[in-house]
Amino acid sequence: MSDVATLDREAIMAVLDKVPDPEIPALAITDLGIVRAILDDPPRVRISPTYTGCPATTAIEKDIRAALDAAGFTQVHVERVLFPPWTTDWITERGRQRLHDYGIAPPSASATAQCPRCGSEDTVEISRFGSTPCKAQWKCNACLEPFDRFKCH
Ligand SMILES: [Zn+2]
């Protein structure tokens, strides 16, 4: 029996931190909170996909696989778990800030969205469907700019 190598979780997290979200490249997948755990025996990264049916999910898994392979973690598997289901509550503080900086209103329980451009709360949803299925399209009545809002989930 050979010694079981200890999994370098920090190094793996550093790799995952550099994997951009396929839809919003300003965000790392770790900002979305989809990485649930890094586990031993067998070594694996456990992820919860975002929206069911979101086309980004398959792309995210492929990107994680490619990033792990490139960093030499070829023995680390990517394990997808559906429960508990991902929610927008898992988006980290850094992720929310990055969404805002990118011009997308972060998800929130409030009925109104804050305009990421001018900060006004005088906004209105103009379409349930934004640039992707995960976002709704909103418009700011103050600066008249349209913006995407991450749908609460
Ligand atoms: Zn505005």
CSV table of N, CA and C and ligand atoms in Angstrom, one decimal:
chain,number,residue,atom,x,y,z
A,1,MET,N,0.8,-1.2,0.0
A,1,MET,CA,0.0,0.0,0.0
A,1,MET,C,0.9,1.3,0.0
A,2,SER,N,0.6,2.2,-0.9
A,2,SER,CA,1.3,3.4,-0.9
A,2,SER,C,0.6,4.4,0.0
A,3,ASP,N,1.3,5.4,0.4
A,3,ASP,CA,0.6,6.5,1.2
A,3,ASP,C,-0.4,7.2,0.4
A,4,VAL,N,-1.5,7.5,1.0
A,4,VAL,CA,-2.5,8.3,0.3
A,4,VAL,C,-2.1,9.7,0.3
A,5,ALA,N,-2.0,10.3,-0.8
A,5,ALA,CA,-1.6,11.7,-0.9
A,5,ALA,C,-2.7,12.6,-0.3
A,6,THR,N,-2.3,13.5,0.5
A,6,THR,CA,-3.3,14.4,1.1
A,6,THR,C,-3.7,15.4,0.0
A,7,LEU,N,-4.9,15.6,-0.1
A,7,LEU,CA,-5.5,16.5,-1.1
A,7,LEU,C,-5.1,17.9,-0.8
A,8,ASP,N,-4.6,18.6,-1.7
A,8,ASP,CA,-4.2,20.0,-1.4
A,8,ASP,C,-5.4,20.9,-1.8
A,9,ARG,N,-6.3,21.1,-0.8
A,9,ARG,CA,-7.6,21.8,-1.0
A,9,ARG,C,-7.3,23.2,-1.4
A,10,GLU,N,-6.3,23.9,-0.8
A,10,GLU,CA,-6.1,25.3,-1.1
A,10,GLU,C,-5.7,25.4,-2.5
A,11,ALA,N,-4.8,24.5,-3.0
A,11,ALA,CA,-4.4,24.6,-4.4
A,11,ALA,C,-5.5,24.4,-5.4
A,12,ILE,N,-6.4,23.4,-5.0
A,12,ILE,CA,-7.6,23.2,-5.8
A,12,ILE,C,-8.5,24.4,-5.9
A,13,MET,N,-8.8,25.0,-4.7
A,13,MET,CA,-9.6,26.1,-4.6
A,13,MET,C,-9.0,27.3,-5.5
A,14,ALA,N,-7.7,27.4,-5.4
A,14,ALA,CA,-7.0,28.5,-6.2
A,14,ALA,C,-7.3,28.2,-7.7
A,15,VAL,N,-7.3,27.0,-8.1
A,15,VAL,CA,-7.6,26.6,-9.5
A,15,VAL,C,-9.0,27.0,-9.9
A,16,LEU,N,-9.9,26.6,-9.0
A,16,LEU,CA,-11.4,26.9,-9.2
A,16,LEU,C,-11.7,28.4,-9.2
A,17,ASP,N,-10.9,29.1,-8.4
A,17,ASP,CA,-11.1,30.6,-8.3
A,17,ASP,C,-10.8,31.3,-9.6
A,18,LYS,N,-10.0,30.6,-10.5
A,18,LYS,CA,-9.7,31.2,-11.8
A,18,LYS,C,-10.6,30.7,-12.9
A,19,VAL,N,-11.6,29.9,-12.6
A,19,VAL,CA,-12.5,29.4,-13.6
A,19,VAL,C,-13.6,30.4,-13.7
A,20,PRO,N,-13.7,31.1,-14.9
A,20,PRO,CA,-14.8,32.1,-15.0
A,20,PRO,C,-16.1,31.5,-15.3
A,21,ASP,N,-17.2,32.1,-14.8
A,21,ASP,CA,-18.5,31.7,-15.2
A,21,ASP,C,-18.7,31.9,-16.7
A,22,PRO,N,-19.2,30.9,-17.4
A,22,PRO,CA,-19.3,31.0,-18.9
A,22,PRO,C,-20.2,32.1,-19.3
A,23,GLU,N,-21.2,32.5,-18.5
A,23,GLU,CA,-22.1,33.5,-18.9
A,23,GLU,C,-21.7,34.9,-18.5
A,24,ILE,N,-21.1,35.0,-17.3
A,24,ILE,CA,-20.6,36.2,-16.7
A,24,ILE,C,-19.2,36.1,-16.4
A,25,PRO,N,-18.3,36.3,-17.4
A,25,PRO,CA,-16.9,36.1,-17.2
A,25,PRO,C,-16.2,36.9,-16.0
A,26,ALA,N,-16.9,38.0,-15.6
A,26,ALA,CA,-16.4,38.8,-14.5
A,26,ALA,C,-16.5,38.0,-13.2
A,27,LEU,N,-17.3,36.9,-13.2
A,27,LEU,CA,-17.4,36.1,-12.0
A,27,LEU,C,-16.7,34.8,-12.1
A,28,ALA,N,-16.1,34.4,-11.0
A,28,ALA,CA,-15.5,33.1,-10.9
A,28,ALA,C,-16.6,32.1,-10.5
A,29,ILE,N,-16.5,30.9,-10.8
A,29,ILE,CA,-17.5,29.9,-10.4
A,29,ILE,C,-17.6,29.8,-8.9
A,30,THR,N,-16.5,30.1,-8.2
A,30,THR,CA,-16.5,30.1,-6.8
A,30,THR,C,-17.4,31.2,-6.2
A,31,ASP,N,-17.5,32.3,-7.0
A,31,ASP,CA,-18.3,33.4,-6.6
A,31,ASP,C,-19.8,33.0,-6.5
A,32,LEU,N,-20.2,32.1,-7.4
A,32,LEU,CA,-21.6,31.7,-7.5
A,32,LEU,C,-21.9,30.7,-6.3
A,33,GLY,N,-20.9,30.2,-5.7
A,33,GLY,CA,-21.2,29.3,-4.6
A,33,GLY,C,-21.6,27.9,-5.0
A,34,ILE,N,-21.2,27.5,-6.3
A,34,ILE,CA,-21.6,26.2,-6.7
A,34,ILE,C,-20.6,25.1,-6.3
A,35,VAL,N,-19.4,25.5,-5.9
A,35,VAL,CA,-18.4,24.5,-5.4
A,35,VAL,C,-18.8,24.3,-3.9
A,36,ARG,N,-19.3,23.1,-3.6
A,36,ARG,CA,-19.8,22.7,-2.3
A,36,ARG,C,-18.8,22.1,-1.4
A,37,ALA,N,-17.9,21.4,-2.0
A,37,ALA,CA,-16.9,20.7,-1.1
A,37,ALA,C,-15.8,20.1,-2.0
A,38,ILE,N,-14.6,19.9,-1.3
A,38,ILE,CA,-13.5,19.2,-1.9
A,38,ILE,C,-13.3,18.0,-1.0
A,39,LEU,N,-13.4,16.8,-1.6
A,39,LEU,CA,-13.4,15.6,-0.7
A,39,LEU,C,-12.4,14.6,-1.1
A,40,ASP,N,-12.0,13.8,-0.1
A,40,ASP,CA,-11.0,12.7,-0.3
A,40,ASP,C,-11.7,11.4,-0.6
A,41,ASP,N,-10.9,10.5,-1.2
A,41,ASP,CA,-11.3,9.1,-1.2
A,41,ASP,C,-12.7,8.8,-1.8
A,42,PRO,N,-12.9,8.8,-3.1
A,42,PRO,CA,-11.9,9.3,-4.0
A,42,PRO,C,-11.8,10.8,-4.1
A,43,PRO,N,-10.7,11.4,-4.5
A,43,PRO,CA,-10.6,12.8,-4.6
A,43,PRO,C,-11.6,13.4,-5.6
A,44,ARG,N,-12.3,14.4,-5.1
A,44,ARG,CA,-13.4,14.9,-6.0
A,44,ARG,C,-13.8,16.3,-5.5
A,45,VAL,N,-14.2,17.1,-6.5
A,45,VAL,CA,-14.8,18.4,-6.3
A,45,VAL,C,-16.3,18.2,-6.4
A,46,ARG,N,-17.1,18.6,-5.4
A,46,ARG,CA,-18.5,18.4,-5.4
A,46,ARG,C,-19.1,19.8,-5.8
A,47,ILE,N,-19.9,19.8,-6.9
A,47,ILE,CA,-20.6,21.0,-7.3
A,47,ILE,C,-22.1,20.8,-7.4
A,48,SER,N,-22.8,21.9,-7.1
A,48,SER,CA,-24.2,21.9,-7.3
A,48,SER,C,-24.5,22.8,-8.5
A,49,PRO,N,-25.1,22.3,-9.6
A,49,PRO,CA,-25.3,23.1,-10.7
A,49,PRO,C,-26.3,24.3,-10.4
A,50,THR,N,-26.1,25.4,-11.2
A,50,THR,CA,-27.1,26.5,-11.0
A,50,THR,C,-28.4,26.1,-11.6
A,51,TYR,N,-29.1,27.0,-12.1
A,51,TYR,CA,-30.4,26.7,-12.6
A,51,TYR,C,-30.5,25.4,-13.4
A,52,THR,N,-31.5,24.6,-13.1
A,52,THR,CA,-31.7,23.4,-13.9
A,52,THR,C,-32.1,23.9,-15.3
A,53,GLY,N,-31.4,23.3,-16.3
A,53,GLY,CA,-31.7,23.7,-17.7
A,53,GLY,C,-30.9,24.9,-18.1
A,54,CYS,N,-30.2,25.4,-17.2
A,54,CYS,CA,-29.3,26.5,-17.6
A,54,CYS,C,-28.2,26.0,-18.5
A,55,PRO,N,-28.1,26.5,-19.7
A,55,PRO,CA,-27.0,25.9,-20.6
A,55,PRO,C,-25.6,26.1,-20.1
A,56,ALA,N,-25.4,26.9,-19.1
A,56,ALA,CA,-24.1,27.1,-18.6
A,56,ALA,C,-23.6,26.0,-17.8
A,57,THR,N,-24.5,25.2,-17.3
A,57,THR,CA,-24.1,24.1,-16.3
A,57,THR,C,-23.1,23.1,-17.0
A,58,THR,N,-23.4,22.7,-18.1
A,58,THR,CA,-22.5,21.7,-18.8
A,58,THR,C,-21.2,22.4,-19.1
A,59,ALA,N,-21.3,23.6,-19.5
A,59,ALA,CA,-20.0,24.4,-19.8
A,59,ALA,C,-19.2,24.5,-18.6
A,60,ILE,N,-19.8,24.8,-17.4
A,60,ILE,CA,-19.1,24.9,-16.2
A,60,ILE,C,-18.4,23.6,-15.8
A,61,GLU,N,-19.0,22.5,-16.0
A,61,GLU,CA,-18.4,21.2,-15.6
A,61,GLU,C,-17.2,21.0,-16.5
A,62,LYS,N,-17.4,21.3,-17.8
A,62,LYS,CA,-16.2,21.1,-18.8
A,62,LYS,C,-15.1,22.0,-18.4
A,63,ASP,N,-15.4,23.2,-18.0
A,63,ASP,CA,-14.3,24.2,-17.7
A,63,ASP,C,-13.6,23.8,-16.4
A,64,ILE,N,-14.3,23.2,-15.4
A,64,ILE,CA,-13.7,22.8,-14.2
A,64,ILE,C,-12.8,21.6,-14.5
A,65,ARG,N,-13.3,20.7,-15.3
A,65,ARG,CA,-12.5,19.5,-15.7
A,65,ARG,C,-11.2,20.0,-16.4
A,66,ALA,N,-11.3,20.9,-17.3
A,66,ALA,CA,-10.1,21.4,-18.1
A,66,ALA,C,-9.1,22.1,-17.2
A,67,ALA,N,-9.7,22.9,-16.2
A,67,ALA,CA,-8.8,23.7,-15.3
A,67,ALA,C,-8.0,22.7,-14.4
A,68,LEU,N,-8.8,21.7,-13.9
A,68,LEU,CA,-8.1,20.7,-13.0
A,68,LEU,C,-7.0,19.9,-13.7
A,69,ASP,N,-7.3,19.5,-14.9
A,69,ASP,CA,-6.3,18.8,-15.8
A,69,ASP,C,-5.1,19.6,-16.0
A,70,ALA,N,-5.4,20.9,-16.4
A,70,ALA,CA,-4.2,21.8,-16.7
A,70,ALA,C,-3.3,22.0,-15.5
A,71,ALA,N,-3.9,22.0,-14.3
A,71,ALA,CA,-3.2,22.2,-13.1
A,71,ALA,C,-2.6,20.9,-12.5
A,72,GLY,N,-2.8,19.8,-13.2
A,72,GLY,CA,-2.2,18.5,-12.8
A,72,GLY,C,-3.1,17.7,-11.9
A,73,PHE,N,-4.3,18.2,-11.6
A,73,PHE,CA,-5.2,17.4,-10.8
A,73,PHE,C,-6.1,16.5,-11.6
A,74,THR,N,-5.4,15.6,-12.4
A,74,THR,CA,-6.2,14.8,-13.3
A,74,THR,C,-6.9,13.7,-12.6
A,75,GLN,N,-6.5,13.4,-11.3
A,75,GLN,CA,-7.1,12.3,-10.5
A,75,GLN,C,-8.3,12.8,-9.8
A,76,VAL,N,-8.6,14.1,-9.8
A,76,VAL,CA,-9.7,14.7,-9.0
A,76,VAL,C,-10.9,14.7,-9.9
A,77,HIS,N,-12.0,14.1,-9.5
A,77,HIS,CA,-13.2,14.0,-10.2
A,77,HIS,C,-14.1,15.2,-10.0
A,78,VAL,N,-15.0,15.4,-10.9
A,78,VAL,CA,-16.0,16.4,-10.7
A,78,VAL,C,-17.3,15.7,-10.4
A,79,GLU,N,-17.9,15.9,-9.3
A,79,GLU,CA,-19.1,15.2,-8.8
A,79,GLU,C,-20.3,16.2,-8.8
A,80,ARG,N,-21.3,15.9,-9.5
A,80,ARG,CA,-22.5,16.8,-9.4
A,80,ARG,C,-23.5,16.3,-8.5
A,81,VAL,N,-23.9,17.2,-7.6
A,81,VAL,CA,-25.0,16.8,-6.7
A,81,VAL,C,-26.2,17.8,-6.9
A,82,LEU,N,-27.4,17.2,-6.8
A,82,LEU,CA,-28.6,18.1,-7.1
A,82,LEU,C,-29.3,18.6,-5.8
A,83,PHE,N,-28.9,17.9,-4.7
A,83,PHE,CA,-29.5,18.3,-3.4
A,83,PHE,C,-28.4,18.6,-2.4
A,84,PRO,N,-28.6,19.6,-1.6
A,84,PRO,CA,-29.7,20.6,-1.7
A,84,PRO,C,-29.5,21.4,-3.0
A,85,PRO,N,-30.6,21.8,-3.6
A,85,PRO,CA,-30.5,22.6,-4.8
A,85,PRO,C,-29.8,24.0,-4.6
A,86,TRP,N,-29.1,24.4,-5.6
A,86,TRP,CA,-28.4,25.7,-5.6
A,86,TRP,C,-29.4,26.8,-5.5
A,87,THR,N,-29.1,27.8,-4.7
A,87,THR,CA,-29.9,29.0,-4.7
A,87,THR,C,-29.1,30.2,-4.8
A,88,THR,N,-29.7,31.3,-5.2
A,88,THR,CA,-28.9,32.5,-5.4
A,88,THR,C,-28.4,33.0,-4.0
A,89,ASP,N,-28.9,32.5,-2.9
A,89,ASP,CA,-28.4,32.9,-1.6
A,89,ASP,C,-26.9,32.4,-1.5
A,90,TRP,N,-26.5,31.5,-2.3
A,90,TRP,CA,-25.1,31.0,-2.2
A,90,TRP,C,-24.1,31.9,-2.9
A,91,ILE,N,-24.6,32.8,-3.6
A,91,ILE,CA,-23.6,33.7,-4.3
A,91,ILE,C,-22.9,34.5,-3.2
A,92,THR,N,-21.6,34.5,-3.2
A,92,THR,CA,-20.8,35.1,-2.2
A,92,THR,C,-20.8,36.7,-2.2
A,93,GLU,N,-20.4,37.3,-1.1
A,93,GLU,CA,-20.3,38.8,-1.1
A,93,GLU,C,-19.5,39.3,-2.3
A,94,ARG,N,-18.3,38.6,-2.5
A,94,ARG,CA,-17.5,39.0,-3.6
A,94,ARG,C,-18.2,38.9,-4.9
A,95,GLY,N,-19.0,37.8,-5.0
A,95,GLY,CA,-19.8,37.6,-6.3
A,95,GLY,C,-20.8,38.7,-6.5
A,96,ARG,N,-21.5,39.1,-5.4
A,96,ARG,CA,-22.5,40.1,-5.5
A,96,ARG,C,-21.9,41.5,-5.9
A,97,GLN,N,-20.7,41.7,-5.4
A,97,GLN,CA,-20.0,43.0,-5.7
A,97,GLN,C,-19.6,42.9,-7.2
A,98,ARG,N,-19.1,41.8,-7.6
A,98,ARG,CA,-18.6,41.6,-9.0
A,98,ARG,C,-19.8,41.8,-10.0
A,99,LEU,N,-21.0,41.2,-9.6
A,99,LEU,CA,-22.2,41.3,-10.4
A,99,LEU,C,-22.5,42.8,-10.6
A,100,HIS,N,-22.5,43.5,-9.5
A,100,HIS,CA,-22.9,44.9,-9.5
A,100,HIS,C,-21.9,45.7,-10.3
A,101,ASP,N,-20.6,45.4,-10.2
A,101,ASP,CA,-19.6,46.2,-10.9
A,101,ASP,C,-19.7,45.9,-12.4
A,102,TYR,N,-20.2,44.7,-12.7
A,102,TYR,CA,-20.4,44.2,-14.1
A,102,TYR,C,-21.6,44.8,-14.7
A,103,GLY,N,-22.5,45.4,-13.9
A,103,GLY,CA,-23.7,46.1,-14.4
A,103,GLY,C,-24.9,45.2,-14.3
A,104,ILE,N,-24.8,44.1,-13.5
A,104,ILE,CA,-26.0,43.2,-13.3
A,104,ILE,C,-26.4,43.4,-11.9
A,105,ALA,N,-27.7,43.6,-11.7
A,105,ALA,CA,-28.2,43.7,-10.3
A,105,ALA,C,-28.2,42.3,-9.7
A,106,PRO,N,-27.6,42.2,-8.5
A,106,PRO,CA,-27.5,40.9,-7.8
A,106,PRO,C,-28.9,40.5,-7.4
A,107,PRO,N,-29.1,39.2,-7.2
A,107,PRO,CA,-30.4,38.8,-6.8
A,107,PRO,C,-30.7,39.2,-5.3
A,108,SER,N,-32.0,39.5,-5.1
A,108,SER,CA,-32.4,39.8,-3.7
A,108,SER,C,-33.8,39.5,-3.6
A,109,ALA,N,-34.3,39.5,-2.3
A,109,ALA,CA,-35.7,39.1,-2.1
A,109,ALA,C,-36.6,40.3,-2.3
A,110,SER,N,-36.0,41.5,-2.4
A,110,SER,CA,-36.9,42.7,-2.6
A,110,SER,C,-37.5,42.7,-3.9
A,111,ALA,N,-38.7,43.4,-4.0
A,111,ALA,CA,-39.4,43.4,-5.2
A,111,ALA,C,-38.8,44.4,-6.2
A,112,THR,N,-38.0,45.3,-5.7
A,112,THR,CA,-37.4,46.3,-6.6
A,112,THR,C,-35.9,45.9,-6.8
A,113,ALA,N,-35.3,46.4,-7.8
A,113,ALA,CA,-33.9,46.2,-8.0
A,113,ALA,C,-33.2,47.6,-8.0
A,114,GLN,N,-32.0,47.6,-7.5
A,114,GLN,CA,-31.2,48.8,-7.5
A,114,GLN,C,-30.5,48.9,-8.8
A,115,CYS,N,-30.6,50.0,-9.5
A,115,CYS,CA,-29.9,50.2,-10.8
A,115,CYS,C,-28.4,50.1,-10.6
A,116,PRO,N,-27.7,49.2,-11.3
A,116,PRO,CA,-26.3,49.1,-11.0
A,116,PRO,C,-25.5,50.2,-11.6
A,117,ARG,N,-26.2,51.1,-12.4
A,117,ARG,CA,-25.5,52.2,-13.0
A,117,ARG,C,-25.5,53.5,-12.2
A,118,CYS,N,-26.7,53.8,-11.7
A,118,CYS,CA,-26.8,55.1,-11.0
A,118,CYS,C,-27.3,54.9,-9.5
A,119,GLY,N,-27.7,53.6,-9.2
A,119,GLY,CA,-28.0,53.4,-7.8
A,119,GLY,C,-29.5,53.7,-7.5
A,120,SER,N,-30.3,54.1,-8.4
A,120,SER,CA,-31.7,54.5,-8.2
A,120,SER,C,-32.5,53.2,-7.9
A,121,GLU,N,-33.5,53.3,-7.0
A,121,GLU,CA,-34.4,52.2,-6.7
A,121,GLU,C,-35.6,52.3,-7.6
A,122,ASP,N,-35.7,53.4,-8.4
A,122,ASP,CA,-36.8,53.6,-9.3
A,122,ASP,C,-36.6,52.8,-10.6
A,123,THR,N,-36.9,51.4,-10.5
A,123,THR,CA,-36.6,50.5,-11.6
A,123,THR,C,-37.8,49.7,-11.9
A,124,VAL,N,-37.9,49.1,-13.0
A,124,VAL,CA,-39.1,48.3,-13.4
A,124,VAL,C,-38.6,47.1,-14.2
A,125,GLU,N,-39.3,46.0,-14.0
A,125,GLU,CA,-39.0,44.8,-14.8
A,125,GLU,C,-39.7,45.0,-16.2
A,126,ILE,N,-38.9,44.9,-17.3
A,126,ILE,CA,-39.6,45.0,-18.6
A,126,ILE,C,-39.7,43.6,-19.3
A,127,SER,N,-38.9,42.6,-18.9
A,127,SER,CA,-39.1,41.3,-19.4
A,127,SER,C,-38.6,40.3,-18.4
A,128,ARG,N,-39.3,39.2,-18.3
A,128,ARG,CA,-38.8,38.1,-17.5
A,128,ARG,C,-37.6,37.4,-18.1
A,129,PHE,N,-37.4,37.7,-19.4
A,129,PHE,CA,-36.2,37.0,-20.1
A,129,PHE,C,-35.2,38.0,-20.5
A,130,GLY,N,-34.1,38.0,-19.9
A,130,GLY,CA,-32.9,38.8,-20.2
A,130,GLY,C,-32.1,38.2,-21.2
A,131,SER,N,-30.8,38.5,-21.2
A,131,SER,CA,-29.8,38.0,-22.2
A,131,SER,C,-29.6,36.5,-22.0
A,132,THR,N,-29.9,35.9,-20.9
A,132,THR,CA,-29.9,34.5,-20.7
A,132,THR,C,-31.1,34.1,-19.8
A,133,PRO,N,-31.4,32.8,-19.8
A,133,PRO,CA,-32.6,32.3,-19.0
A,133,PRO,C,-32.4,32.7,-17.5
A,134,CYS,N,-31.2,32.9,-17.0
A,134,CYS,CA,-31.0,33.1,-15.6
A,134,CYS,C,-31.2,34.6,-15.2
A,135,LYS,N,-31.5,35.4,-16.2
A,135,LYS,CA,-31.6,36.8,-15.9
A,135,LYS,C,-32.9,37.4,-16.4
A,136,ALA,N,-33.4,38.4,-15.7
A,136,ALA,CA,-34.5,39.2,-16.2
A,136,ALA,C,-34.1,40.5,-16.7
A,137,GLN,N,-34.8,41.2,-17.6
A,137,GLN,CA,-34.4,42.5,-18.1
A,137,GLN,C,-35.2,43.6,-17.3
A,138,TRP,N,-34.4,44.5,-16.8
A,138,TRP,CA,-35.0,45.6,-16.1
A,138,TRP,C,-34.6,46.9,-16.7
A,139,LYS,N,-35.4,48.0,-16.3
A,139,LYS,CA,-35.0,49.3,-16.8
A,139,LYS,C,-35.1,50.3,-15.7
A,140,CYS,N,-34.1,51.2,-15.7
A,140,CYS,CA,-34.0,52.2,-14.6
A,140,CYS,C,-34.8,53.5,-15.1
A,141,ASN,N,-35.8,53.9,-14.3
A,141,ASN,CA,-36.5,55.1,-14.7
A,141,ASN,C,-35.7,56.4,-14.4
A,142,ALA,N,-34.7,56.3,-13.7
A,142,ALA,CA,-33.9,57.5,-13.4
A,142,ALA,C,-32.9,57.8,-14.5
A,143,CYS,N,-32.1,56.8,-14.9
A,143,CYS,CA,-31.1,57.1,-15.9
A,143,CYS,C,-31.5,56.5,-17.2
A,144,LEU,N,-32.7,55.8,-17.3
A,144,LEU,CA,-33.2,55.2,-18.5
A,144,LEU,C,-32.4,54.1,-19.1
A,145,GLU,N,-31.4,53.6,-18.3
A,145,GLU,CA,-30.6,52.5,-18.8
A,145,GLU,C,-31.3,51.1,-18.5
A,146,PRO,N,-31.3,50.2,-19.5
A,146,PRO,CA,-31.7,48.9,-19.2
A,146,PRO,C,-30.6,48.1,-18.6
A,147,PHE,N,-31.0,47.1,-17.7
A,147,PHE,CA,-29.9,46.3,-17.1
A,147,PHE,C,-30.5,44.9,-16.8
A,148,ASP,N,-29.6,44.0,-16.7
A,148,ASP,CA,-30.0,42.6,-16.3
A,148,ASP,C,-30.1,42.5,-14.8
A,149,ARG,N,-31.0,41.7,-14.4
A,149,ARG,CA,-31.0,41.3,-13.0
A,149,ARG,C,-31.0,39.8,-12.8
A,150,PHE,N,-30.1,39.3,-12.0
A,150,PHE,CA,-30.1,37.9,-11.7
A,150,PHE,C,-31.4,37.5,-11.1
A,151,LYS,N,-32.1,36.5,-11.6
A,151,LYS,CA,-33.3,36.0,-11.1
A,151,LYS,C,-33.1,35.3,-9.8
A,152,CYS,N,-34.0,35.6,-8.8
A,152,CYS,CA,-33.9,35.0,-7.6
A,152,CYS,C,-34.4,33.5,-7.7
A,153,HIS,N,-33.8,32.6,-7.0
A,153,HIS,CA,-34.1,31.2,-7.2
A,153,HIS,C,-34.0,30.5,-5.9
B,1,ZN,ZN,-30.1,54.1,-13.2
